[in-house]
């Protein structure tokens, strides 16, 4: 199982001489491509959510100074906690069969 909860498919031996097997391999390729695109979208959404929530929580946007040590540690802890919570939710949903 991948980090995002997708089952890794086991490669099947295909008979290239049979038209159905070739069609099946094309479908498998499309499924894998779709799963990769879905994972990329999840990563993009997760990164965006972490950026918005943690940045607005930890960084004083009214200040024009660079991020200081306190804000940096807050960002680091916030990102870690957000990822931990994301994993718990993901595994809970997987255990429920969704």
Short mmCIF file of C-alpha atoms in Angstrom, two decimals:
data_model
loop_
_atom_site.label_atom_id
_atom_site.label_comp_id
_atom_site.label_asym_id
_atom_site.label_seq_id
_atom_site.Cartn_x
_atom_site.Cartn_y
_atom_site.Cartn_z
CA UNK A 1 0.00 0.00 0.00
CA UNK A 2 1.34 3.43 -0.87
CA UNK A 3 1.59 6.34 1.51
CA UNK A 4 -1.71 7.71 0.18
CA UNK A 5 -3.51 4.42 0.70
CA UNK A 6 -3.66 3.13 -2.83
CA UNK A 7 -3.18 -0.58 -3.24
CA UNK A 8 -0.15 -1.44 -5.30
CA UNK A 9 -1.21 -3.66 -8.16
CA UNK A 10 0.63 -6.86 -8.82
CA UNK A 11 1.89 -7.22 -12.38
CA UNK A 12 0.07 -9.87 -14.35
CA UNK A 13 1.53 -11.84 -17.23
CA UNK A 14 -0.27 -10.88 -20.42
CA UNK A 15 -0.59 -12.85 -23.63
CA UNK A 16 0.20 -10.29 -26.36
CA UNK A 17 -1.36 -12.53 -29.02
CA UNK A 18 -4.83 -12.17 -27.53
CA UNK A 19 -6.70 -8.90 -28.17
CA UNK A 20 -8.47 -9.02 -24.80
CA UNK A 21 -5.17 -9.23 -22.93
CA UNK A 22 -3.80 -6.22 -24.81
CA UNK A 23 -6.96 -4.25 -23.99
CA UNK A 24 -6.63 -5.32 -20.36
CA UNK A 25 -3.04 -4.09 -20.23
CA UNK A 26 -4.13 -0.73 -21.69
CA UNK A 27 -6.79 -0.46 -19.01
CA UNK A 28 -4.20 -1.29 -16.36
CA UNK A 29 -1.91 1.44 -17.71
CA UNK A 30 -4.78 3.94 -17.62
CA UNK A 31 -5.61 2.95 -14.04
CA UNK A 32 -1.99 3.41 -12.97
CA UNK A 33 -1.80 6.76 -14.73
CA UNK A 34 -5.01 7.88 -13.05
CA UNK A 35 -3.73 6.76 -9.62
CA UNK A 36 -0.48 8.71 -10.12
CA UNK A 37 -2.40 11.82 -11.14
CA UNK A 38 -4.70 11.44 -8.14
CA UNK A 39 -1.69 11.14 -5.81
CA UNK A 40 -0.14 14.25 -7.36
CA UNK A 41 -3.39 16.15 -6.81
CA UNK A 42 -3.54 14.99 -3.17
CA UNK A 43 0.02 16.17 -2.62
CA UNK A 44 -0.73 19.55 -4.19
CA UNK A 45 -3.85 19.98 -2.05
CA UNK A 46 -2.06 18.84 1.10
CA UNK A 47 0.85 21.22 0.48
CA UNK A 48 -1.55 24.09 -0.15
CA UNK A 49 -3.56 23.37 3.00
CA UNK A 50 -0.44 23.13 5.16
CA UNK A 51 0.93 26.35 3.71
CA UNK A 52 -2.26 28.29 4.34
CA UNK A 53 -3.07 26.97 7.80
CA UNK A 54 0.43 26.90 9.26
CA UNK A 55 1.58 30.17 7.72
CA UNK A 56 -1.44 32.08 8.97
CA UNK A 57 -1.16 30.44 12.39
CA UNK A 58 2.56 30.97 12.94
CA UNK A 59 3.72 33.99 10.97
CA UNK A 60 2.94 37.61 11.75
CA UNK A 61 2.00 38.87 8.29
CA UNK A 62 2.01 42.51 9.43
CA UNK A 63 5.74 42.27 10.13
CA UNK A 64 8.06 42.99 7.21
CA UNK A 65 10.98 41.20 8.84
CA UNK A 66 12.11 37.70 7.82
CA UNK A 67 10.72 34.69 9.65
CA UNK A 68 12.38 34.51 13.06
CA UNK A 69 13.39 31.45 15.08
CA UNK A 70 10.11 31.27 17.01
CA UNK A 71 8.00 31.45 13.85
CA UNK A 72 10.23 28.89 12.16
CA UNK A 73 9.84 26.38 14.98
CA UNK A 74 6.09 27.03 15.05
CA UNK A 75 5.91 26.32 11.30
CA UNK A 76 7.89 23.12 11.71
CA UNK A 77 5.71 21.82 14.54
CA UNK A 78 2.52 22.86 12.76
CA UNK A 79 3.51 20.99 9.59
CA UNK A 80 4.42 17.89 11.59
CA UNK A 81 1.13 17.93 13.47
CA UNK A 82 -0.87 18.54 10.30
CA UNK A 83 0.77 15.56 8.58
CA UNK A 84 0.21 13.38 11.66
CA UNK A 85 -3.47 14.31 11.69
CA UNK A 86 -3.72 13.68 7.94
CA UNK A 87 -2.28 10.18 8.39
CA UNK A 88 -4.73 9.37 11.20
CA UNK A 89 -7.69 10.49 9.08
CA UNK A 90 -6.40 8.58 6.05
CA UNK A 91 -5.91 5.33 7.98
CA UNK A 92 -9.31 5.71 9.69
CA UNK A 93 -11.05 6.13 6.35
CA UNK A 94 -9.16 3.14 4.94
CA UNK A 95 -10.16 0.96 7.88
CA UNK A 96 -13.81 1.88 7.29
CA UNK A 97 -13.48 0.77 3.70
CA UNK A 98 -14.05 4.11 1.98
#
